[in-house]
CSV table of C-alpha atoms and ligand atoms in Angstrom, one decimal:
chain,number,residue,atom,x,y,z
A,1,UNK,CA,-88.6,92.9,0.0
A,2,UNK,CA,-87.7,89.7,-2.2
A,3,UNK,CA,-89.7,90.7,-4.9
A,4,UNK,CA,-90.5,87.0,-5.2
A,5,UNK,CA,-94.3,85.8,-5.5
A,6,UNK,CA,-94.3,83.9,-1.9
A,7,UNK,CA,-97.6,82.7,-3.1
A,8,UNK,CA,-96.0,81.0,-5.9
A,9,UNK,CA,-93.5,79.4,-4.0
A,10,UNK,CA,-95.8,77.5,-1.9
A,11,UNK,CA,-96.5,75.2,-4.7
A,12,UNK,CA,-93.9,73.2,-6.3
A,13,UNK,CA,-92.2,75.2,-8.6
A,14,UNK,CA,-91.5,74.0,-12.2
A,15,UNK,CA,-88.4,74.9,-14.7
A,16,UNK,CA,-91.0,77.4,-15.9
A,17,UNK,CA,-91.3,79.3,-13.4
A,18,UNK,CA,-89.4,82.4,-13.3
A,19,UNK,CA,-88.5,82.8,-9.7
A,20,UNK,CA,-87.6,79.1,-9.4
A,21,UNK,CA,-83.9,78.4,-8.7
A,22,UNK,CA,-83.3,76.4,-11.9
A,23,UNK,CA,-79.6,75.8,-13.4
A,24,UNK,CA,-78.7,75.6,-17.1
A,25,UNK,CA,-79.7,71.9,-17.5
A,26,UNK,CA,-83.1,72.7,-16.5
A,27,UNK,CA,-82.9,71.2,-12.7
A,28,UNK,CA,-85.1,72.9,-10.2
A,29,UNK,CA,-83.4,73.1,-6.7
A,30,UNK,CA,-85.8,72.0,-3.6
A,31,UNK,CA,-83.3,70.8,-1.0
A,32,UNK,CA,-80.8,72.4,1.2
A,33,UNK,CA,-78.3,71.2,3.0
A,34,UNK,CA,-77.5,73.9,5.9
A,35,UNK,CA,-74.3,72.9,8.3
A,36,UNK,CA,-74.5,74.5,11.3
A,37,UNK,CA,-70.5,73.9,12.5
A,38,UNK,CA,-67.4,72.1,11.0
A,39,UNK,CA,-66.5,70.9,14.2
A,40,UNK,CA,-67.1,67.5,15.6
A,41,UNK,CA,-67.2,65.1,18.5
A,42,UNK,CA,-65.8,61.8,16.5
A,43,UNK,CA,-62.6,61.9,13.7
A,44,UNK,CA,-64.2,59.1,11.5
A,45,UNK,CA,-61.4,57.4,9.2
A,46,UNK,CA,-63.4,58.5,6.2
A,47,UNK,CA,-64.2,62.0,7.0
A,48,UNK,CA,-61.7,64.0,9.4
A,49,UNK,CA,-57.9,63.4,10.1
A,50,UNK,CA,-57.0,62.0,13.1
A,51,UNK,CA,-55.1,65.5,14.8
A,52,UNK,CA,-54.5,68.7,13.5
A,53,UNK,CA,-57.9,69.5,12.1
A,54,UNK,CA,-58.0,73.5,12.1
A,55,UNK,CA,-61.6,74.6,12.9
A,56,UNK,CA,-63.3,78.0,11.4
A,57,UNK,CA,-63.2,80.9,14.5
A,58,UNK,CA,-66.7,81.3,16.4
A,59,UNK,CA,-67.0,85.0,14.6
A,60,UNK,CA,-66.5,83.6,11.1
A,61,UNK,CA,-70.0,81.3,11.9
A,62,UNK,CA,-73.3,82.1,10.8
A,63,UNK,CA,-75.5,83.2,13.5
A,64,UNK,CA,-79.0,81.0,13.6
A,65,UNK,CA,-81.0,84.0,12.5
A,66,UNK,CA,-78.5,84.3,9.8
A,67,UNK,CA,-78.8,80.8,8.6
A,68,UNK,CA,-82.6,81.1,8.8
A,69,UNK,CA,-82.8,83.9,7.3
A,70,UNK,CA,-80.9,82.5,4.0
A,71,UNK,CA,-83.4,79.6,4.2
A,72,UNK,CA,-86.5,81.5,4.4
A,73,UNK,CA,-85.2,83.1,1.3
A,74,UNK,CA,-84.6,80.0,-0.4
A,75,UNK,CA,-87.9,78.5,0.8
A,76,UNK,CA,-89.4,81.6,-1.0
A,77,UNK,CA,-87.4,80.1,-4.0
A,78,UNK,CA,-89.1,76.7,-4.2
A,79,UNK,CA,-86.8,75.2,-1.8
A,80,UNK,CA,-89.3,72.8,0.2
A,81,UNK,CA,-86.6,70.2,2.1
A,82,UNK,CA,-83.9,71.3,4.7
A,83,UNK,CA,-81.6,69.1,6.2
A,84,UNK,CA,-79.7,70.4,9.0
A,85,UNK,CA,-75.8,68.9,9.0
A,86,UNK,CA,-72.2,69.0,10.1
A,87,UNK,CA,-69.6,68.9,11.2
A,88,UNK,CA,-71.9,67.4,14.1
A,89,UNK,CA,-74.6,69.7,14.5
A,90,UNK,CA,-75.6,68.2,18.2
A,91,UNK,CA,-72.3,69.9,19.1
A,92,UNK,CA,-72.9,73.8,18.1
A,93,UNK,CA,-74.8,75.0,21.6
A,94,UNK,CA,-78.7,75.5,21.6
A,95,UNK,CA,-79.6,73.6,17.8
A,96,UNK,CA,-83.2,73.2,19.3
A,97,UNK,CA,-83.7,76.9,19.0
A,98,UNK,CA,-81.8,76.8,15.5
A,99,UNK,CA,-84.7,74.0,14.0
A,100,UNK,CA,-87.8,76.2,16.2
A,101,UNK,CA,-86.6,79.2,13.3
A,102,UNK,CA,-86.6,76.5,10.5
A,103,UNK,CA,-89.8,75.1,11.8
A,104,UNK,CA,-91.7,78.3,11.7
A,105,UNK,CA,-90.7,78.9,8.1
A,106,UNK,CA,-93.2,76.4,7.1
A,107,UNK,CA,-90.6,73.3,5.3
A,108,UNK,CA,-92.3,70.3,4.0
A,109,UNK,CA,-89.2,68.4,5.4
A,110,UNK,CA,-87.0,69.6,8.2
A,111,UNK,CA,-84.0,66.2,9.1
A,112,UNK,CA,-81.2,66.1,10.3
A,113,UNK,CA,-77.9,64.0,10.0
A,114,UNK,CA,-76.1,63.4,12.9
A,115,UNK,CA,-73.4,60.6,14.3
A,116,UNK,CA,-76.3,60.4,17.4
A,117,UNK,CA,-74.0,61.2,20.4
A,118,UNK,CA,-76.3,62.7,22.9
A,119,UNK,CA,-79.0,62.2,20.7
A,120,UNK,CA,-81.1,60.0,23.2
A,121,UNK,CA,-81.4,63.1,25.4
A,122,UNK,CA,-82.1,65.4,23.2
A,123,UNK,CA,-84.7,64.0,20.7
A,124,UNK,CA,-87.5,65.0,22.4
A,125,UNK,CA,-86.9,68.4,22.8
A,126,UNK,CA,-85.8,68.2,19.0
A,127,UNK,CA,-89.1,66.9,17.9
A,128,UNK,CA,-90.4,69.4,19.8
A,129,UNK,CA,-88.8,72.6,18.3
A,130,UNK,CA,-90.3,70.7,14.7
A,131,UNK,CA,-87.4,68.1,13.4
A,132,UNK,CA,-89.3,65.5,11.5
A,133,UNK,CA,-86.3,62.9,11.0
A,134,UNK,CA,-83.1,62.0,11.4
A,135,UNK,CA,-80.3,60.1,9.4
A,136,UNK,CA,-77.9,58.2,11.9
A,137,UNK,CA,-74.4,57.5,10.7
A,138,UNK,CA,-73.4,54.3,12.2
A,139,UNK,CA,-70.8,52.8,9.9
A,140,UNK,CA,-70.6,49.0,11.9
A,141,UNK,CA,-72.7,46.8,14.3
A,142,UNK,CA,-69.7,45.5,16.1
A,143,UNK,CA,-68.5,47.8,19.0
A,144,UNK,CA,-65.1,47.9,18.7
A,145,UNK,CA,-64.9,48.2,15.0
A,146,UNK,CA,-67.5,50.5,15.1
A,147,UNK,CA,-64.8,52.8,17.5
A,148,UNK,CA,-62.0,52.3,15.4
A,149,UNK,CA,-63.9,53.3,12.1
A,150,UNK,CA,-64.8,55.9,14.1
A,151,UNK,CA,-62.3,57.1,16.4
A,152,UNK,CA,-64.5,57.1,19.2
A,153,UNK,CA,-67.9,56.9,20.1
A,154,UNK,CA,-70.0,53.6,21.6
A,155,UNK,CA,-72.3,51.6,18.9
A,156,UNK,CA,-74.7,51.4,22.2
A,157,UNK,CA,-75.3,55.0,22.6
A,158,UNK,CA,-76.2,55.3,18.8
A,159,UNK,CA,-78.0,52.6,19.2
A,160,UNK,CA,-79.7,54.0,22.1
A,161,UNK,CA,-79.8,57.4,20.2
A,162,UNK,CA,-81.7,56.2,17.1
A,163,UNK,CA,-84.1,54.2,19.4
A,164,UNK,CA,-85.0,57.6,21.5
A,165,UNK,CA,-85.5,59.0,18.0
A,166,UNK,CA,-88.2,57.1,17.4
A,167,UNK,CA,-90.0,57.2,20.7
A,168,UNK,CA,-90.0,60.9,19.3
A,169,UNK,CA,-91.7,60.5,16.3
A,170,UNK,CA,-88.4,61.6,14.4
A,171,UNK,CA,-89.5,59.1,11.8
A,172,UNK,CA,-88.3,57.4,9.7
A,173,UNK,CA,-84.8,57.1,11.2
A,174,UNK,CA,-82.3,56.3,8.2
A,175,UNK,CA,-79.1,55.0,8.7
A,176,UNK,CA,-76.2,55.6,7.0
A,177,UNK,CA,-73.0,53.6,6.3
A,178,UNK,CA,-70.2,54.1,4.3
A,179,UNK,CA,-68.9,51.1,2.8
A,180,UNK,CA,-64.9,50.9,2.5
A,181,UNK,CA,-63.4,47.8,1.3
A,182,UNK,CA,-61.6,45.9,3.6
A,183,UNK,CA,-62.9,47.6,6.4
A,184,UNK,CA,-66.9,47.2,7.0
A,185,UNK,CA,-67.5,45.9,3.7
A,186,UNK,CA,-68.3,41.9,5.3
A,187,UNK,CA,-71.0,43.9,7.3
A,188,UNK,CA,-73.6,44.1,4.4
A,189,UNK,CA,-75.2,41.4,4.9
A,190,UNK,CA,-75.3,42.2,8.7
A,191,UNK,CA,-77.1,46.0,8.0
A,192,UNK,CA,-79.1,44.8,5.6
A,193,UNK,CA,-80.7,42.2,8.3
A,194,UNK,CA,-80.8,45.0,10.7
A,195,UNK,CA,-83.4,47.0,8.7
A,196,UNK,CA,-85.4,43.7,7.8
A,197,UNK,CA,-85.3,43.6,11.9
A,198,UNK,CA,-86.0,47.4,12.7
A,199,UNK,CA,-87.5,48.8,10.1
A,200,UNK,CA,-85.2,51.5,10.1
A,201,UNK,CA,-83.7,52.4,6.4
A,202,UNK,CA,-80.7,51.2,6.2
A,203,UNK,CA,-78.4,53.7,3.3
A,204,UNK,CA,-74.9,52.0,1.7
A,205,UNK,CA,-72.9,55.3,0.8
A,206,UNK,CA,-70.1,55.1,-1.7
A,207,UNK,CA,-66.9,56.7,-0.2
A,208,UNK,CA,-66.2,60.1,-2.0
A,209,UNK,CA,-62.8,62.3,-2.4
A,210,UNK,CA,-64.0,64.3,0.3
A,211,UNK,CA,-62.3,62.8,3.1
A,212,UNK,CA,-60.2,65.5,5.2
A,213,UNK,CA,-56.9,63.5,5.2
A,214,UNK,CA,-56.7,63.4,1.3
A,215,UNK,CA,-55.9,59.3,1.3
A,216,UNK,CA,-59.2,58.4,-0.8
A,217,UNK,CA,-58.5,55.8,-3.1
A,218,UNK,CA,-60.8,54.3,-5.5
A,219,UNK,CA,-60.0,50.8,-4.6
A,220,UNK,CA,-61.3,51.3,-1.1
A,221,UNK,CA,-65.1,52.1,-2.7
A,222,UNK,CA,-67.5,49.6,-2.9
A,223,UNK,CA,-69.5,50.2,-5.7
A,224,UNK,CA,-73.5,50.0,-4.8
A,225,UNK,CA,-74.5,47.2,-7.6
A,226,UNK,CA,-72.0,44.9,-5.4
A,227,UNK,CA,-73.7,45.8,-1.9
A,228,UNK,CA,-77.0,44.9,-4.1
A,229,UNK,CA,-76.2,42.0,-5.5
A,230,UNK,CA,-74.4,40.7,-2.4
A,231,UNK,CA,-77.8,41.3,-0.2
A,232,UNK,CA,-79.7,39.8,-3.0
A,233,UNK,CA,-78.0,36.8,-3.0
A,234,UNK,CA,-79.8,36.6,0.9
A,235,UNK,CA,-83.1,38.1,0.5
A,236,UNK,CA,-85.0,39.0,-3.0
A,237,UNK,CA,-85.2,42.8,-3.0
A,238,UNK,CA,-87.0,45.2,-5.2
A,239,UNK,CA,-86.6,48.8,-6.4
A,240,UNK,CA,-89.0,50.7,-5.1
A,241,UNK,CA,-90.4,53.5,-7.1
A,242,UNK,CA,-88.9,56.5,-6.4
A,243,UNK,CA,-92.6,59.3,-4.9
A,244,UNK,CA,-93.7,61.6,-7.0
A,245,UNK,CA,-92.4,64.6,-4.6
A,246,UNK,CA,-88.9,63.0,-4.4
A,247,UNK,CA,-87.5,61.9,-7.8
A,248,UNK,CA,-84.7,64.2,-7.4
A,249,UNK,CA,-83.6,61.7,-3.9
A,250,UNK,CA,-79.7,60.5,-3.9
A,251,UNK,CA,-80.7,56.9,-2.4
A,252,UNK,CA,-82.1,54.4,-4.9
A,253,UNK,CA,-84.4,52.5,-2.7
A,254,UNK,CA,-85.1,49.0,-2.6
A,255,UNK,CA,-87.2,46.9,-0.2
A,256,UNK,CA,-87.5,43.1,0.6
A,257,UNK,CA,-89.8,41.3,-1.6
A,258,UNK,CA,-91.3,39.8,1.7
A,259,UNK,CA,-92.2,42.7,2.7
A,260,UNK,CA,-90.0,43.3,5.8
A,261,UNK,CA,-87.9,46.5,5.5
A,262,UNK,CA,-86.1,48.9,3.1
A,263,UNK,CA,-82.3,50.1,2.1
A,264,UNK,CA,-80.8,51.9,-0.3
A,265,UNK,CA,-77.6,52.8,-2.4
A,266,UNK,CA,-75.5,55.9,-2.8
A,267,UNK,CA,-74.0,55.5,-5.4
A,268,UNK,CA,-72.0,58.5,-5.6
A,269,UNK,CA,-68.4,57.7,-7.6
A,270,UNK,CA,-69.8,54.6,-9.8
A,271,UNK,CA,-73.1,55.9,-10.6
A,272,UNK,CA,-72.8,59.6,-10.3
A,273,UNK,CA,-76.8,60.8,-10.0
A,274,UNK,CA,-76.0,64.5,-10.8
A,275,UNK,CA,-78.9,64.5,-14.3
A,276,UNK,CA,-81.9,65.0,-11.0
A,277,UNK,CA,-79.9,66.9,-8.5
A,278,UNK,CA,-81.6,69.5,-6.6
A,279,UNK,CA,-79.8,69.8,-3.9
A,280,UNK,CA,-77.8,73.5,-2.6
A,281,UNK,CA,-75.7,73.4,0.4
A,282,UNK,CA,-75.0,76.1,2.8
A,283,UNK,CA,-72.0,75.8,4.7
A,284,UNK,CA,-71.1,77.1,8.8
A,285,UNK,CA,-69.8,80.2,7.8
A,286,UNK,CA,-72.0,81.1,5.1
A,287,UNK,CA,-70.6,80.1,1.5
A,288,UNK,CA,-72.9,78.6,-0.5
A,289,UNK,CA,-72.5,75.5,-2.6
A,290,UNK,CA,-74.2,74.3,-6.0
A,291,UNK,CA,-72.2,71.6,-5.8
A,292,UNK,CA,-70.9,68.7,-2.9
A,293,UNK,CA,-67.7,68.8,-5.1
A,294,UNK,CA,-67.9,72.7,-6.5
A,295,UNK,CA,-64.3,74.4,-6.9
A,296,UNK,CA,-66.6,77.4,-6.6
A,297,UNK,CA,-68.7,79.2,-4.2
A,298,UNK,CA,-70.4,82.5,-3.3
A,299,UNK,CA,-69.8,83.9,0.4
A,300,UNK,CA,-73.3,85.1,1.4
A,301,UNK,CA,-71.9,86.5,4.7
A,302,UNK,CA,-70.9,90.0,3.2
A,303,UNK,CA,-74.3,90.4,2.0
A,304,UNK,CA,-76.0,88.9,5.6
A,305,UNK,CA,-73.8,91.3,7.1
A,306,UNK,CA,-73.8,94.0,5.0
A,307,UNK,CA,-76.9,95.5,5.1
A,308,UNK,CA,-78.5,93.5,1.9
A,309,UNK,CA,-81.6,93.1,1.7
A,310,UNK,CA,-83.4,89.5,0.9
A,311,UNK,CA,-83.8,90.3,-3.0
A,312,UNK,CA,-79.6,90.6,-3.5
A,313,UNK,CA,-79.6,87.2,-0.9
A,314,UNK,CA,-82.4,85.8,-3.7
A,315,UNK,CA,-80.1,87.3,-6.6
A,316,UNK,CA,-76.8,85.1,-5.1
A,317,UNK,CA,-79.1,82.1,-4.8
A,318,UNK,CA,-80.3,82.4,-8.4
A,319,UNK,CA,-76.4,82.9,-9.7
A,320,UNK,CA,-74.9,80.3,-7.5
A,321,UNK,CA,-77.2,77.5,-9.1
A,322,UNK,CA,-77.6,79.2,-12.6
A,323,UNK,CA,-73.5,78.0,-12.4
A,324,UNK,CA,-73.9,74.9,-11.6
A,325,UNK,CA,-71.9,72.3,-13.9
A,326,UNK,CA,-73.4,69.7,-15.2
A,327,UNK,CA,-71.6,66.7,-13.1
A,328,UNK,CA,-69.3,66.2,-10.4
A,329,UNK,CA,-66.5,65.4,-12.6
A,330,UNK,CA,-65.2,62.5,-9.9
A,331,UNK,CA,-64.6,60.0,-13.1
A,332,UNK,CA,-62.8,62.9,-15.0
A,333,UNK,CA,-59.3,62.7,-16.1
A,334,UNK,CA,-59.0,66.4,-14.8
A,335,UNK,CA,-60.8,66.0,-11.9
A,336,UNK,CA,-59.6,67.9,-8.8
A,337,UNK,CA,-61.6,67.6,-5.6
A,338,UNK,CA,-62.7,70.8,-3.5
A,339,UNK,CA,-60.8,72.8,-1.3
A,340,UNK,CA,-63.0,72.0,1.5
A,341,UNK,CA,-63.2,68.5,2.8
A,342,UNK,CA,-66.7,66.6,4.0
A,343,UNK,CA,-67.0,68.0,7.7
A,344,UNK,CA,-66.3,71.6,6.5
A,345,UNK,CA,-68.9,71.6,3.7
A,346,UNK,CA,-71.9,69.7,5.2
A,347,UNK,CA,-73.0,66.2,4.1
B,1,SAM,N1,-71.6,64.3,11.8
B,1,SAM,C1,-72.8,63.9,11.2
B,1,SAM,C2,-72.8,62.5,10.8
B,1,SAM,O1,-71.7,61.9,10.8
B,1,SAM,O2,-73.8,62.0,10.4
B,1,SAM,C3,-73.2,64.8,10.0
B,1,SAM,C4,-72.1,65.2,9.1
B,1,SAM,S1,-71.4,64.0,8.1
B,1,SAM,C5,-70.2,64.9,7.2
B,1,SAM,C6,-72.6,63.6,7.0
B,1,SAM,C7,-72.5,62.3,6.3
B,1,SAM,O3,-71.4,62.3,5.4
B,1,SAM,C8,-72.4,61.1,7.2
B,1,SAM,O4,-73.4,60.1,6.9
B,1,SAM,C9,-71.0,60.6,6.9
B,1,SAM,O5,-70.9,59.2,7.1
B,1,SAM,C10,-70.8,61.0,5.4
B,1,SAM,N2,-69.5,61.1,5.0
B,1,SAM,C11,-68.4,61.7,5.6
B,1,SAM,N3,-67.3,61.6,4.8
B,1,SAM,C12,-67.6,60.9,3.7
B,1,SAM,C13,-66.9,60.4,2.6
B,1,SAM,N4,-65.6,60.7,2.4
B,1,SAM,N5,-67.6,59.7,1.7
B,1,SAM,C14,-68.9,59.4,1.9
B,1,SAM,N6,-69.6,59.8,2.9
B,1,SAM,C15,-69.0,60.5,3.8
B,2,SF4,FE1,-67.8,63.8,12.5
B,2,SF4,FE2,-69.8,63.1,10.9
B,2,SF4,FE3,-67.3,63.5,9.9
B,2,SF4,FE4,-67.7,61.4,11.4
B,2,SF4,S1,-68.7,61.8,9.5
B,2,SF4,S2,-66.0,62.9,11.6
B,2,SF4,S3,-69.2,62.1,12.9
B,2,SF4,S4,-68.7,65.0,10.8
């Protein structure tokens, strides 16, 4: 038994609320992140080294049941978003049958991110087992550049990939890009153009410490207000308020004062957004995160597999937010990044 008023938790909880997962600072968690593998099909500049990445064993990863079941109790919680992530979650085998469990536990919002190889094939049978959306990485609109930022992969079957998406109603398909300086930054003006001509939202992500090879430098971010003011300088653009249901969102949002199309920022490093997070993250083998950048994190698997019962699972929820620190630290003299890199925690 959880011993937590499901009732309750249908609504939107409040810092009030006793069951709800609130930290210290009075934030009230609604969104996890759940990674279903830290393996992946591409070895993007940003993210993964190039060889010699070391991948968790197949018996250290969560089942499906076991991830579900850690969302169900979370969802009990007052978590009401999931997005399913990697690694590249189109890799781990049968991930239709993985978002059917999530589906059934009633979400108001089920996405997934994904770099959208093998997407096209699969989005119907995704939509199907209950996805709602997808966020598509695709970092340039220039094939080869697009490879080499990469490693791999073919802009045209993303392309293709996001465009299957929404012939199955996986709406609306964001895209993101990380912006690195000297590399894809001249494309901002390009993207930006692209979602004025899709209508697909177009998301500039700041590059974090988080890459796997440990060569993050801060002169390679962008920082968001220059990827605004440089599309600005094309097309007026607009905040747009952030919904009522969402204020807690990592993008700030902005649309084209003509009406056609949306993008927004991440600003991540230069504008760290930590005052309205609400957002826990669950990684492939089942530690669980307060934090993108935590030092800290509680192994749920002993419990999963040890018999406990979804009140101690609730219990570790409640503890692993109730420490969460105020900020990520990244513009700290001290600060130190996490042991695990991107792909291995989930973005
Ligand atoms: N493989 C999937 C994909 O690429 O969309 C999902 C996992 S990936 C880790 C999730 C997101 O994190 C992607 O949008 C990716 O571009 C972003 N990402 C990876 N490393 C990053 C970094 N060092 N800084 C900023 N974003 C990063
Ligand atoms: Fe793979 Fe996504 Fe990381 Fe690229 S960003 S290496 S696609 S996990």
């Amino acid at each position: 038994m959880t011993g937590v008023p499901i009732a309750l938790a249908r609504r939107r909880p409040d810092p009030a609320d006793s069951w709800a997962l609130v930290d210290r600072f009075g934030r009230v968690h609604r969104d996890l992140r759940i990674s279903v593998t830290d393996r992946c099909n591409l070895r993007c500049i940003y993210c993964m080294p190039e060889a010699g990445v070391e991948f968790l064993p197949r018996h250290e990863l969560l089942s499906y049941e076991e991830l579900a079941r850690v969302a169900a109790v979370a969802h009990r919680l007052g978590v009401v978003r999931v997005r399913v992530t990697g690694g590249e979650p189109l890799v781990r085998r049968g991930l239709e049958s993985f978002i059917e469990l999530l589906a059934g536990i009633g979400f108001d919002d089920l996405s997934m991110t994904t770099n959208a190889i093998g997407l096209a094939r699969r989005a119907d049978a995704l939509a199907a087992a209950g996805l709602r959306r997808v966020n598509v990485s695709c970092d340039s609109l220039r094939p080869e550049r697009f490879a080499a930022i990469r490693r791999g992969g073919d802009l045209r079957v993303v392309l293709e990939g996001m465009a299957a998406a929404e012939r199955a109603g996986l709406l609306p398909v964001k895209v993101n890009v990380v912006v690195l300086a000297g590399v894809n930054d001249d494309e901002v003006v390009d993207f930006a153009r692209f979602a004025r001509e899709t209508g697909r939202v177009v998301r500039f992500i700041e590059y974090m410490p988080l890459d796997g090879s440990g060569e993050w430098e801060r002169a390679r971010v962008v920082p968001s207000a220059r990827v605004l003011e440089t599309i600005a300088e094309h097309w007026p653009i607009e905040p747009v308020p952030a919904p009522e249901e969402d204020p807690a969102a990592p993008a700030t949002r902005y649309r084209f004062v003509d009406g056609r199309g949306e993008i927004g920022v991440i600003p991540t490093v230069t504008q760290p957004f930590c005052g309205t997070c609400d957002r826990l993250r669950l990684t492939a083998d089942g530690a669980l995160r307060n934090c993108l950048f935590a030092r800290e994190e509680t192994s749920l698997k002993p419990l999963l597999r040890g018999g406990a019962d979804d009140e101690a699972l609730a219990r570790a929820l409640r503890e692993t937010v109730a420490a969460k620190l105020p900020g990520h630290g990244i513009n700290e003299p001290g600060f130190l990044r996490p042991a695990r890199s991107m792909s291995m925690i989930g973005g």
